[in-house]
Coordinates of C-alpha atoms in Angstrom, one line a residue:
M168 CA -28.9 4.5 1.5
T169 CA -26.1 6.8 0.3
T170 CA -26.8 8.3 -3.1
A171 CA -24.4 7.3 -5.8
P172 CA -22.4 10.1 -7.4
A173 CA -23.7 10.9 -10.9
R174 CA -21.8 9.1 -13.6
P175 CA -20.3 11.2 -16.4
A176 CA -21.7 11.0 -19.8
A177 CA -20.1 8.3 -22.0
T178 CA -17.0 9.4 -23.7
G179 CA -14.8 8.0 -26.5
D180 CA -12.4 6.4 -24.0
L181 CA -13.1 2.8 -24.9
A182 CA -13.0 3.7 -28.6
E183 CA -9.6 5.3 -28.0
L184 CA -8.3 2.1 -26.4
R185 CA -9.6 0.0 -29.3
A186 CA -8.0 2.4 -31.8
L187 CA -4.6 2.2 -29.9
K188 CA -4.8 -1.6 -29.9
R189 CA -5.7 -1.8 -33.6
A190 CA -2.8 0.5 -34.5
G191 CA -0.4 -1.5 -32.3
E192 CA 0.3 1.6 -30.2
L193 CA -0.7 0.5 -26.8
G194 CA 2.9 0.0 -25.7
D195 CA 3.9 3.5 -26.8
A196 CA 0.9 5.1 -25.0
A197 CA 1.2 3.7 -21.5
H198 CA 0.5 7.0 -19.8
R199 CA -2.6 7.5 -22.0
V200 CA -3.8 4.0 -21.2
R201 CA -3.5 4.7 -17.5
A202 CA -5.3 8.0 -17.8
V203 CA -8.2 6.5 -19.8
L204 CA -8.7 3.7 -17.3
A205 CA -8.6 6.1 -14.4
A206 CA -11.4 8.2 -16.0
L207 CA -13.7 5.2 -16.6
A208 CA -16.5 5.3 -14.0
D209 CA -19.0 2.7 -15.2
P210 CA -18.3 -0.9 -14.1
V211 CA -19.5 -2.2 -17.5
D212 CA -17.0 0.1 -19.3
R213 CA -14.2 -0.9 -16.9
E214 CA -14.9 -4.6 -17.4
A215 CA -14.9 -4.1 -21.2
A216 CA -11.6 -2.2 -21.0
G217 CA -10.0 -4.8 -18.8
A218 CA -11.1 -7.5 -21.2
L219 CA -9.7 -5.6 -24.1
L220 CA -6.3 -5.0 -22.4
G221 CA -6.2 -8.5 -20.9
A222 CA -6.2 -10.2 -24.3
R223 CA -3.0 -11.8 -25.4
A224 CA -1.8 -9.2 -27.9
A225 CA -2.6 -6.3 -25.7
R226 CA -0.9 -7.9 -22.7
T227 CA 2.2 -8.5 -24.7
A228 CA 2.4 -4.9 -26.0
L229 CA 1.9 -3.5 -22.5
A230 CA 4.4 -5.9 -20.9
E231 CA 7.0 -5.0 -23.6
S232 CA 6.6 -1.3 -22.9
G233 CA 8.3 -1.7 -19.6
A234 CA 5.9 0.8 -18.1
F235 CA 4.0 -1.7 -15.9
T236 CA 5.0 -3.8 -13.0
P237 CA 4.0 -7.5 -13.6
F238 CA 2.1 -9.1 -10.7
P239 CA 0.8 -12.7 -10.4
L240 CA -2.7 -12.9 -8.9
A241 CA -5.2 -15.7 -8.3
L242 CA -9.0 -15.5 -7.9
L243 CA -11.1 -18.1 -6.1
A244 CA -14.8 -17.8 -5.6
S245 CA -17.9 -19.7 -4.3
S246 CA -20.1 -18.1 -7.1
T247 CA -19.5 -16.9 -10.6
A248 CA -16.9 -14.1 -10.6
D249 CA -16.1 -13.9 -14.3
P250 CA -16.2 -10.1 -14.3
V251 CA -13.5 -9.7 -11.6
P252 CA -10.3 -10.6 -13.6
P253 CA -11.0 -7.9 -16.2
L254 CA -12.0 -5.4 -13.5
L255 CA -8.8 -6.2 -11.7
T256 CA -6.9 -5.6 -14.9
A257 CA -8.5 -2.2 -15.4
A258 CA -8.0 -1.2 -11.7
L259 CA -4.3 -2.2 -11.6
L260 CA -3.2 -1.1 -15.0
A261 CA -4.5 2.4 -14.0
E262 CA -1.9 2.2 -11.2
G263 CA 0.9 1.0 -13.4
V264 CA 0.7 -2.7 -12.4
Q265 CA -0.1 -5.4 -14.9
P266 CA -1.8 -8.4 -13.3
D267 CA -1.6 -12.0 -14.5
T268 CA -4.7 -13.5 -12.9
A269 CA -5.2 -17.2 -12.6
V270 CA -8.8 -18.4 -12.0
T271 CA -10.0 -21.8 -10.8
G272 CA -13.3 -23.5 -11.7
F273 CA -16.7 -22.6 -10.4
N274 CA -17.0 -23.0 -6.6
Q275 CA -13.6 -24.7 -6.4
W276 CA -12.2 -22.4 -3.7
R277 CA -12.2 -25.1 -1.0
V278 CA -11.1 -28.1 -3.0
E279 CA -8.3 -26.2 -4.9
I280 CA -6.4 -25.3 -1.7
L281 CA -7.2 -28.5 0.4
A282 CA -6.0 -30.6 -2.6
G283 CA -2.6 -28.8 -2.6
A284 CA -3.4 -26.0 -5.1
P285 CA -2.8 -28.0 -8.3
T286 CA -4.1 -25.2 -10.5
L287 CA -2.2 -22.4 -8.8
Q288 CA 1.1 -23.9 -7.8
D289 CA 2.9 -23.2 -11.1
H290 CA 1.3 -19.8 -11.4
G291 CA 2.8 -18.7 -8.0
P292 CA 0.4 -15.9 -7.1
A293 CA 1.7 -13.2 -4.8
V294 CA -1.8 -12.5 -3.7
T295 CA -4.9 -14.8 -3.8
A296 CA -8.3 -13.3 -3.4
C297 CA -11.1 -15.7 -2.4
L298 CA -14.5 -14.1 -2.9
L299 CA -17.1 -15.9 -0.8
D300 CA -20.9 -15.6 -0.7
D301 CA -23.5 -17.3 1.6
T302 CA -23.4 -20.4 -0.6
A303 CA -20.1 -21.2 1.1
V304 CA -22.0 -21.4 4.4
F305 CA -25.4 -22.9 3.4
E306 CA -24.0 -25.6 1.1
K307 CA -23.5 -27.7 4.3
V308 CA -26.9 -26.9 5.8
T309 CA -29.4 -29.7 5.2
D310 CA -32.5 -27.8 6.3
P311 CA -32.3 -24.0 6.0
L312 CA -35.4 -23.6 8.2
D313 CA -33.8 -25.4 11.1
A314 CA -32.4 -22.4 13.0
D315 CA -30.4 -24.6 15.3
E316 CA -28.6 -26.1 12.4
V317 CA -28.0 -22.7 10.8
V318 CA -26.7 -21.2 14.0
A319 CA -24.3 -24.1 14.5
R320 CA -23.1 -23.8 11.0
C321 CA -22.4 -20.1 11.5
A322 CA -20.3 -21.0 14.6
A323 CA -18.3 -23.6 12.7
F324 CA -17.6 -21.7 9.5
P325 CA -14.8 -19.4 10.8
G326 CA -12.9 -22.5 12.1
E327 CA -13.2 -24.0 8.6
L328 CA -11.8 -20.9 7.1
A329 CA -8.9 -21.0 9.6
A330 CA -8.1 -24.5 8.5
W331 CA -8.4 -23.4 4.8
L332 CA -5.8 -20.7 5.6
D333 CA -3.5 -23.3 7.2
A334 CA -3.6 -25.3 4.0
Y335 CA -3.2 -22.2 1.9
E336 CA -0.1 -21.3 3.9
R337 CA 1.4 -24.8 3.4
H338 CA 0.8 -24.9 -0.3
L339 CA 1.2 -21.3 -1.5
G340 CA 2.2 -19.3 1.5
T341 CA 1.6 -15.8 0.0
L342 CA -1.0 -13.1 0.9
A343 CA -4.6 -14.3 1.1
V344 CA -7.6 -12.0 0.8
L345 CA -10.9 -13.1 2.3
N346 CA -14.1 -11.2 2.9
T347 CA -17.0 -11.2 5.3
V348 CA -20.1 -13.0 3.9
P349 CA -23.3 -11.0 3.4
L350 CA -26.6 -12.8 4.1
S351 CA -28.8 -12.7 1.1
A352 CA -32.4 -11.5 1.3
G353 CA -33.5 -14.9 -0.1
R354 CA -31.9 -16.7 2.8
R355 CA -32.9 -14.2 5.5
D356 CA -36.5 -13.5 4.5
R357 CA -37.6 -17.1 4.3
Y358 CA -38.1 -17.0 8.1
V359 CA -41.6 -15.7 8.7
D360 CA -41.2 -15.0 12.4
Y361 CA -39.1 -12.1 13.5
A362 CA -37.6 -13.9 16.4
T363 CA -36.0 -16.7 14.3
R364 CA -34.9 -14.1 11.7
A365 CA -33.2 -12.1 14.4
R366 CA -31.6 -15.2 15.9
V367 CA -30.1 -16.2 12.6
E368 CA -28.9 -12.7 11.8
A369 CA -27.3 -12.5 15.2
A370 CA -25.4 -15.7 14.6
W371 CA -24.5 -14.4 11.1
Q372 CA -23.0 -11.3 12.6
R373 CA -21.0 -13.3 15.2
M374 CA -19.7 -15.4 12.3
N375 CA -18.5 -12.4 10.3
A376 CA -16.9 -10.9 13.4
A377 CA -14.9 -14.1 13.8
V378 CA -14.0 -14.0 10.1
L379 CA -12.7 -10.5 10.6
D380 CA -10.6 -11.8 13.5
L381 CA -8.8 -14.0 11.0
A382 CA -7.0 -10.8 9.8
E383 CA -4.8 -11.1 12.9
R384 CA -3.1 -14.0 11.1
P385 CA 0.1 -13.0 9.3
G386 CA -0.4 -13.0 5.5
T387 CA -4.1 -12.6 5.7
V388 CA -6.3 -9.6 4.8
V389 CA -10.1 -9.7 5.4
L390 CA -12.3 -7.2 3.5
S391 CA -15.6 -6.1 4.9
A392 CA -18.3 -6.8 2.4
D393 CA -20.4 -4.0 4.0
A394 CA -17.5 -1.6 3.4
V395 CA -17.1 -2.7 -0.2
A396 CA -20.9 -2.4 -0.8
A397 CA -20.8 1.1 0.7
R398 CA -18.2 2.1 -2.0
A399 CA -20.5 0.5 -4.6
Y400 CA -23.4 2.7 -3.4
T401 CA -26.0 0.3 -4.9
G402 CA -25.6 -2.6 -2.5
W403 CA -24.0 -5.9 -3.1
A404 CA -26.5 -8.4 -4.5
A405 CA -26.8 -9.5 -8.2
T406 CA -30.2 -9.2 -9.8
D407 CA -32.5 -12.2 -9.5
R408 CA -32.2 -12.8 -13.2
M409 CA -28.3 -12.9 -13.1
R410 CA -28.5 -15.1 -10.0
H411 CA -30.6 -17.7 -12.0
I412 CA -28.9 -17.4 -15.4
A413 CA -25.3 -17.1 -14.5
A414 CA -25.0 -18.1 -10.8
H415 CA -24.0 -14.5 -9.9
A416 CA -24.2 -13.7 -6.2
Y417 CA -22.8 -10.1 -6.5
G418 CA -23.9 -7.2 -8.8
P419 CA -21.5 -5.5 -11.2
E420 CA -21.1 -2.4 -9.0
F421 CA -20.1 -4.5 -6.0
L422 CA -17.7 -6.6 -8.1
D423 CA -16.1 -3.4 -9.5
A424 CA -15.7 -2.0 -5.9
Y425 CA -14.3 -5.4 -4.8
A426 CA -11.8 -5.4 -7.6
R427 CA -10.6 -1.9 -6.7
E428 CA -10.2 -2.9 -3.1
V429 CA -8.2 -6.0 -4.0
A430 CA -6.1 -3.7 -6.3
R431 CA -5.4 -1.5 -3.2
V432 CA -4.2 -4.6 -1.3
V433 CA -1.9 -5.4 -4.2
L434 CA -0.5 -1.8 -4.1
A435 CA 0.1 -2.2 -0.4
R436 CA 1.8 -5.5 -1.0
L437 CA 4.0 -3.7 -3.5
G438 CA 4.8 -1.0 -1.1
R439 CA 3.0 1.7 -3.1
A440 CA 0.8 3.1 -0.4
A441 CA 0.8 6.9 -0.6
K442 CA 3.1 8.7 2.0
C443 CA 2.0 12.3 1.8
L444 CA -1.4 14.1 1.8
V445 CA -1.1 17.5 0.1
L446 CA -3.9 20.0 1.0
D447 CA -5.2 23.2 -0.4
L448 CA -6.3 25.9 2.0
D449 CA -9.0 28.3 0.7
H450 CA -12.4 26.6 0.4
T451 CA -10.7 23.2 1.3
L452 CA -9.3 23.2 4.8
W453 CA -11.5 26.2 5.6
G454 CA -14.4 28.0 4.0
G455 CA -13.6 31.4 2.5
V456 CA -10.5 33.1 1.0
V457 CA -8.2 34.2 3.8
G458 CA -6.5 36.9 1.7
D459 CA -9.9 38.5 0.9
D460 CA -12.0 37.7 3.9
G461 CA -9.5 37.8 6.7
V462 CA -8.8 35.2 9.4
G463 CA -11.8 36.0 11.5
A464 CA -14.3 35.4 8.6
L465 CA -13.1 31.9 7.8
K466 CA -15.7 29.2 8.2
I467 CA -14.2 26.5 10.4
G468 CA -16.1 24.4 12.9
G469 CA -19.5 25.2 14.3
A470 CA -22.4 25.1 11.9
F471 CA -22.2 23.9 8.3
P472 CA -20.2 24.6 6.2
G473 CA -17.6 25.2 8.8
S474 CA -18.3 21.7 10.3
A475 CA -17.5 20.1 7.0
H476 CA -14.1 21.7 6.8
S477 CA -13.4 20.7 10.4
E478 CA -14.3 17.1 9.5
L479 CA -11.7 17.2 6.7
Q480 CA -9.1 18.6 9.1
R481 CA -9.9 15.9 11.7
L482 CA -9.5 13.2 9.1
A483 CA -6.2 14.6 8.0
K484 CA -5.1 14.7 11.6
D485 CA -6.0 11.1 12.1
L486 CA -4.1 10.1 8.9
S487 CA -1.1 12.0 10.3
R488 CA -1.3 10.0 13.5
Q489 CA -0.9 6.9 11.4
G490 CA 2.2 8.0 9.6
V491 CA 0.8 10.0 6.6
L492 CA 2.9 13.2 6.1
L493 CA 0.8 16.4 5.7
A494 CA 1.8 19.2 3.4
V495 CA 0.2 22.5 2.3
C496 CA 0.0 23.6 -1.4
S497 CA -2.0 26.8 -1.7
K498 CA -2.1 29.9 -3.8
N499 CA -1.7 32.4 -1.0
D500 CA 0.7 34.7 0.8
D501 CA 2.8 32.6 3.0
A502 CA 2.6 34.8 6.1
V503 CA -1.2 35.2 5.8
A504 CA -1.7 31.5 5.4
R505 CA 0.5 30.7 8.4
E506 CA -1.2 33.3 10.5
A507 CA -4.6 31.7 9.8
I508 CA -3.4 28.2 10.6
D509 CA -1.8 29.2 13.9
T510 CA -4.2 31.8 15.2
H511 CA -7.7 30.8 14.2
P512 CA -9.2 29.2 17.4
E513 CA -11.1 26.5 15.5
M514 CA -8.2 25.2 13.4
L515 CA -7.4 21.6 14.3
L516 CA -4.2 21.6 12.3
R517 CA -1.3 23.9 13.0
T518 CA 1.8 24.6 11.0
G519 CA 3.8 22.1 13.2
D520 CA 1.5 19.4 11.8
F521 CA 2.8 19.9 8.2
A522 CA 6.1 18.4 7.0
A523 CA 6.2 20.8 4.1
F524 CA 4.5 24.2 3.4
R525 CA 4.1 25.9 0.0
A526 CA 1.9 29.0 0.1
N527 CA 2.8 31.1 -3.0
W528 CA 1.5 32.0 -6.4
D529 CA 3.4 29.4 -8.4
A530 CA 1.8 26.6 -10.3
K531 CA 0.8 23.8 -8.0
P532 CA 2.3 20.9 -10.1
G533 CA 5.7 22.5 -9.7
N534 CA 5.1 23.2 -6.0
L535 CA 4.2 19.5 -5.5
A536 CA 7.5 18.5 -7.2
D537 CA 9.4 20.8 -4.8
I538 CA 7.6 19.3 -1.8
A539 CA 8.5 15.8 -3.0
A540 CA 12.1 16.8 -3.3
E541 CA 12.1 18.4 0.2
L542 CA 10.7 15.2 1.7
N543 CA 12.8 12.9 -0.5
I544 CA 9.8 11.0 -1.7
G545 CA 8.4 10.4 -5.2
T546 CA 5.5 12.4 -6.5
D547 CA 3.8 9.1 -7.1
A548 CA 3.6 8.8 -3.3
M549 CA 1.4 11.9 -3.0
V550 CA -2.4 12.5 -2.7
F551 CA -3.6 15.9 -3.8
V552 CA -6.8 17.5 -2.3
D553 CA -8.1 20.7 -3.8
D554 CA -11.6 22.1 -4.1
N555 CA -10.9 23.7 -7.5
P556 CA -11.7 21.4 -10.5
A557 CA -9.3 23.4 -12.7
E558 CA -6.4 22.9 -10.3
R559 CA -7.2 19.2 -10.1
A560 CA -7.3 18.9 -13.8
L561 CA -4.0 20.7 -14.2
M562 CA -2.4 18.4 -11.6
A563 CA -3.8 15.3 -13.4
R564 CA -2.5 16.5 -16.7
Q565 CA 1.0 17.6 -15.6
R566 CA 1.5 15.1 -12.8
P567 CA -0.5 12.0 -13.8
E568 CA 1.4 9.9 -11.2
V569 CA -0.1 12.0 -8.3
A570 CA -3.4 10.6 -6.9
V571 CA -5.9 13.4 -7.2
V572 CA -9.0 13.1 -5.0
D573 CA -12.2 14.1 -7.0
L574 CA -13.9 16.3 -4.4
P575 CA -17.7 16.8 -4.8
A576 CA -19.0 20.4 -5.2
D577 CA -20.5 20.2 -1.7
P578 CA -17.9 20.4 1.1
A579 CA -20.1 18.1 3.2
G580 CA -18.6 15.3 1.1
Y581 CA -15.0 16.3 1.3
A582 CA -13.9 14.0 4.2
R583 CA -15.8 11.0 2.8
A584 CA -14.2 11.5 -0.6
L585 CA -10.7 11.6 0.9
A586 CA -11.4 8.6 3.2
S587 CA -12.7 6.5 0.4
C588 CA -9.8 7.1 -2.0
G589 CA -8.0 4.2 -0.3
R590 CA -4.6 5.4 -1.2
F591 CA -3.0 5.1 2.2
G592 CA -3.8 1.5 2.9
Q593 CA -1.1 -0.6 4.6
L594 CA -1.0 -4.3 5.3
R595 CA 0.3 -3.7 8.8
L596 CA 0.8 -0.4 10.5
T597 CA 4.1 -0.2 12.4
E598 CA 5.4 2.0 15.2
E599 CA 7.7 3.6 12.6
D600 CA 4.7 4.6 10.6
R601 CA 3.0 6.2 13.6
G602 CA 6.1 8.2 14.4
R603 CA 6.9 9.3 10.9
G604 CA 5.7 12.9 11.5
A605 CA 8.1 13.3 14.5
M606 CA 10.9 11.8 12.4
Y607 CA 10.4 14.3 9.7
R608 CA 10.4 17.2 12.2
A609 CA 13.7 15.8 13.6
R610 CA 14.9 15.7 10.1
A611 CA 14.4 19.4 9.8
E612 CA 16.4 19.9 13.0
R613 CA 19.2 17.8 11.4
E614 CA 19.1 20.0 8.3
R615 CA 19.5 23.1 10.5
L616 CA 22.5 21.5 12.2
R617 CA 24.0 20.7 8.8
E618 CA 23.7 24.3 7.6
S619 CA 25.3 25.6 10.9
T620 CA 28.4 23.4 10.8
G621 CA 31.5 24.0 8.8
G622 CA 31.9 20.7 7.0
I623 CA 30.2 17.4 6.3
E624 CA 32.4 15.4 8.7
D625 CA 31.8 17.9 11.5
Y626 CA 28.1 17.6 10.9
L627 CA 28.2 13.8 10.9
R628 CA 30.1 13.7 14.2
E629 CA 27.7 16.1 15.9
L630 CA 24.8 14.1 14.6
D631 CA 26.1 11.1 16.6
T632 CA 24.5 8.4 14.6
V633 CA 24.1 4.9 16.3
V634 CA 23.2 1.8 14.3
T635 CA 21.9 -1.3 16.1
V636 CA 21.4 -4.7 14.4
E637 CA 18.2 -6.6 15.2
A638 CA 17.5 -10.1 14.1
H639 CA 14.1 -10.7 12.5
G640 CA 11.4 -11.5 15.1
P641 CA 7.8 -10.9 16.1
L642 CA 8.4 -7.3 17.2
N643 CA 10.0 -6.1 14.0
A644 CA 8.7 -8.5 11.3
A645 CA 6.1 -6.1 10.0
R646 CA 8.5 -3.2 9.7
I647 CA 11.2 -5.3 8.0
A648 CA 8.7 -6.6 5.4
Q649 CA 7.5 -3.0 4.9
L650 CA 11.0 -1.8 4.2
F651 CA 11.5 -4.4 1.6
G652 CA 8.1 -3.7 0.1
K653 CA 8.3 0.1 0.0
T654 CA 12.0 1.0 -0.6
N655 CA 12.7 2.0 -4.2
Q656 CA 15.9 4.0 -4.4
F657 CA 18.3 2.1 -2.1
N658 CA 17.0 -1.3 -3.0
L659 CA 20.0 -3.0 -4.5
T660 CA 18.2 -5.8 -6.3
G661 CA 14.6 -4.8 -6.5
I662 CA 13.5 -7.9 -4.6
R663 CA 10.4 -7.3 -2.6
Y664 CA 9.7 -9.9 0.1
G665 CA 6.4 -10.3 1.7
A666 CA 6.0 -10.8 5.5
D667 CA 5.0 -14.4 4.9
E668 CA 8.1 -15.2 2.7
L669 CA 10.5 -13.7 5.3
A670 CA 8.9 -15.6 8.2
R671 CA 9.2 -18.9 6.3
A672 CA 12.8 -18.2 5.3
V673 CA 13.8 -17.5 8.9
A674 CA 11.8 -20.4 10.2
D675 CA 13.3 -23.0 7.8
G676 CA 16.8 -21.6 8.0
S677 CA 17.1 -20.8 4.3
A678 CA 18.0 -17.2 5.0
G679 CA 19.0 -14.8 7.8
C680 CA 16.9 -11.6 8.0
F681 CA 17.9 -8.5 9.9
G682 CA 16.7 -4.9 10.5
V683 CA 18.9 -2.0 11.5
R684 CA 17.7 0.7 13.9
V685 CA 19.2 4.2 13.5
T686 CA 19.2 6.8 16.2
D687 CA 21.0 10.1 16.5
A688 CA 21.2 13.3 18.6
F689 CA 17.7 14.3 17.5
G690 CA 15.8 11.0 18.1
D691 CA 15.0 7.6 16.9
N692 CA 14.8 7.0 13.1
G693 CA 13.3 3.6 13.7
L694 CA 14.2 0.5 11.7
A695 CA 15.7 2.2 8.7
A696 CA 17.5 -0.6 6.9
A697 CA 17.0 -4.3 6.3
L698 CA 18.9 -7.1 4.6
T699 CA 18.8 -10.8 4.0
L700 CA 21.8 -13.2 4.1
V701 CA 22.1 -16.6 2.5
R702 CA 24.9 -19.1 2.8
E703 CA 26.1 -20.5 -0.6
P704 CA 27.3 -24.1 -1.0
D705 CA 31.0 -23.1 -0.7
G706 CA 30.3 -21.2 2.5
T707 CA 30.3 -17.7 0.9
W708 CA 27.8 -15.3 2.4
L709 CA 25.4 -13.7 -0.1
I710 CA 23.7 -10.4 0.7
E711 CA 20.6 -11.4 -1.2
N712 CA 19.1 -7.9 -0.8
F713 CA 19.8 -4.8 1.1
V714 CA 17.4 -1.8 1.5
L715 CA 17.9 1.5 3.2
S716 CA 15.2 4.2 3.9
C717 CA 15.8 7.5 2.2
R718 CA 15.5 9.3 5.5
V719 CA 19.0 8.1 6.5
F720 CA 20.8 8.6 3.2
S721 CA 24.3 10.2 3.1
R722 CA 25.2 9.4 6.7
S723 CA 27.4 6.3 6.1
V724 CA 24.8 4.0 7.6
E725 CA 25.0 1.7 4.6
D726 CA 28.8 1.5 4.8
A727 CA 28.6 0.7 8.5
V728 CA 26.1 -2.1 7.9
V729 CA 28.0 -3.8 5.2
G730 CA 31.2 -3.4 7.2
L731 CA 29.6 -5.3 10.1
V732 CA 28.5 -8.0 7.7
L733 CA 32.0 -8.4 6.4
R734 CA 33.4 -8.6 9.9
A735 CA 30.8 -11.2 11.0
A736 CA 31.5 -13.3 7.9
R737 CA 35.3 -13.3 8.5
E738 CA 34.8 -14.2 12.2
A739 CA 32.5 -17.1 11.1
G740 CA 35.2 -18.4 8.7
A741 CA 33.4 -17.6 5.5
P742 CA 35.6 -17.5 2.4
A743 CA 34.0 -14.4 1.0
V744 CA 30.9 -12.2 0.9
R745 CA 29.0 -11.6 -2.3
G746 CA 26.7 -8.7 -3.1
R747 CA 24.5 -7.9 -6.2
H748 CA 23.2 -4.8 -7.8
V749 CA 20.2 -5.4 -10.2
P750 CA 19.3 -2.2 -12.0
T751 CA 15.7 -0.9 -11.5
A752 CA 14.1 2.3 -12.6
K753 CA 15.1 4.0 -9.3
N754 CA 18.4 2.4 -8.0
A755 CA 20.9 3.4 -10.6
R756 CA 22.7 5.9 -8.4
F757 CA 23.8 3.0 -6.2
A758 CA 25.4 0.8 -8.9
G759 CA 28.8 1.5 -7.5
F760 CA 28.0 0.9 -3.9
Y761 CA 29.7 -2.5 -3.5
P762 CA 32.9 -1.5 -5.4
A763 CA 33.3 1.6 -3.3
L764 CA 33.5 -0.8 -0.2
G765 CA 36.3 -3.0 -1.7
F766 CA 34.2 -5.5 -3.5
A767 CA 35.5 -6.7 -6.9
G768 CA 33.4 -7.8 -9.9
Q769 CA 31.3 -6.5 -12.7
D770 CA 27.9 -6.7 -14.3
G771 CA 26.2 -6.2 -10.9
D772 CA 27.9 -9.3 -9.3
F773 CA 30.5 -8.4 -6.7
R774 CA 32.7 -10.3 -4.2
H775 CA 34.8 -9.4 -1.2
D776 CA 37.5 -11.9 -0.2
L777 CA 37.7 -10.5 3.4
T778 CA 41.4 -10.1 3.4
Q779 CA 41.4 -6.3 3.9
L780 CA 38.5 -4.6 5.5
A781 CA 38.0 -0.9 5.4
E782 CA 37.6 1.0 8.7
L783 CA 34.0 1.5 9.9
P784 CA 32.9 5.1 9.5
A785 CA 34.3 7.0 12.5
W786 CA 31.1 9.1 12.9
V787 CA 28.8 6.0 13.2
R788 CA 28.7 4.2 16.6
I789 CA 27.6 0.6 16.8
G790 CA 24.9 -0.1 19.4
P791 CA 24.2 -3.4 21.2
G792 CA 23.9 -6.3 18.8
E793 CA 27.2 -6.0 16.9
G794 CA 28.1 -9.4 15.5
T795 CA 24.5 -10.7 15.3
F796 CA 24.7 -10.9 11.5
H797 CA 24.8 -14.5 10.4
A798 CA 24.1 -16.6 7.3
P799 CA 22.2 -19.8 8.2

């Protein structure tokens, strides 16, 4: 079994939270609350903190601060799961999200959903976690020693879960989180012969494999209980005493790890997956200090510790292949650092793998801000990896929004620490994600073209941008949902649709949903915009929301898209097109977007009467699909 990391000595963190609550200062200390929660390592302390901050007065103070994103959650379980809601509160508040978690009665997971979700309907959870233990399987077994009956039950259980998911989709229709079911020692070890025990375990593993296959369904996430237990280090089972006294199936460490994993699902649902991995060089990507030791003396590959540094590079490379941007932030001479990366024969990463590169003697928090500006992402979308505890502490203090990976002292654990941080999780990986590195390299080429041309219009004409409208369908549904979930700056209303919501709206005809693909002289930017259209009772088209990826800003793509909507609406005989701007923390710069395109109105509600339409941008060509916009 993997050894658990040593827990830090108890601090005054909980006492500080209590003092802030007593003084009525929780709302004014949101950053401190997040920092305290992030520092708590013991599940008991995290549960206590979650309970403290989940009480009514504390909830109100935190909500009124405006520093936390509200999020409705639900929890179902086949055993006692009372610690999970406060653990979820602690995990999510640390990430700037305030959950409102509805819980049903003991072992009501099946009845609640099959009966139409009477407890949860009004709550409207955006994510429902259903924590199952082996009681859910054995409660329909009449004789647990009858191996034939147990094997048959294992074969039937995944089908029952599929039917449960069908009912969940009908009654709630948002994201459902299931888990594989561990077989408890008490169930397994009652078989005295090894042959029967092996037969039951084989059937159990086949059952869990079929449960994992349910993740292929839209709107379903399945967590591996084994993976969660590995994060907990201590296994998954509750003590025998807690099993008898409180009907607990899972221990506190497992429940804490489970709550953290569900919190990561919530962050993915909110589009808050990290986009960029920022890596130190000396003693991190390689062993040694290149400025002192020279390139030839660096420890990379081969025997330990070089093998550990290569393992970290290999993981970074794999993350990059899945759309994570890589960046360097190192205290080094730029030329020396680049020489090491591009000439050492054991390096797995080369300078071309990095979207941004900062090797200098400036403070790393400032360098990280520069990298974020260069990539046009927020610093809250970055993960920082550095072997030096002092650099990590400085980053955590000056850039608390940056996810800092707590590396162990031994480089053997570097890759595991990064992999287990869980900051890059996506609900569905898209082709645009996989090609993000190439897109950013093409972006650098565009920037070089911009600098070499005389004016912005010359640059835009040479860029030769083409926009193509695509109706929502099986091949682009995941990316369209991702755009609505992840886009923050050009998100005109702040609405974040889930994949399930969009699929239902398109299927029942309540909205039209579209993606817009953008290509240019340097390649394919992928689906870079999305919008939804609704027909109002008088026939007016409403642009319910419109989002645009930051990678195609300032190229008139947004003007061309709305211009196409206006033309399609006029051709369809609509009396007008309405658009809205709802202020959020990050979209203020686009408050005048609709008025600039000829819409009239105020207070964020704008209307175009379709009598005079501005010309489409001359430097944007329209690809196949013009006129496909429609409001059902």
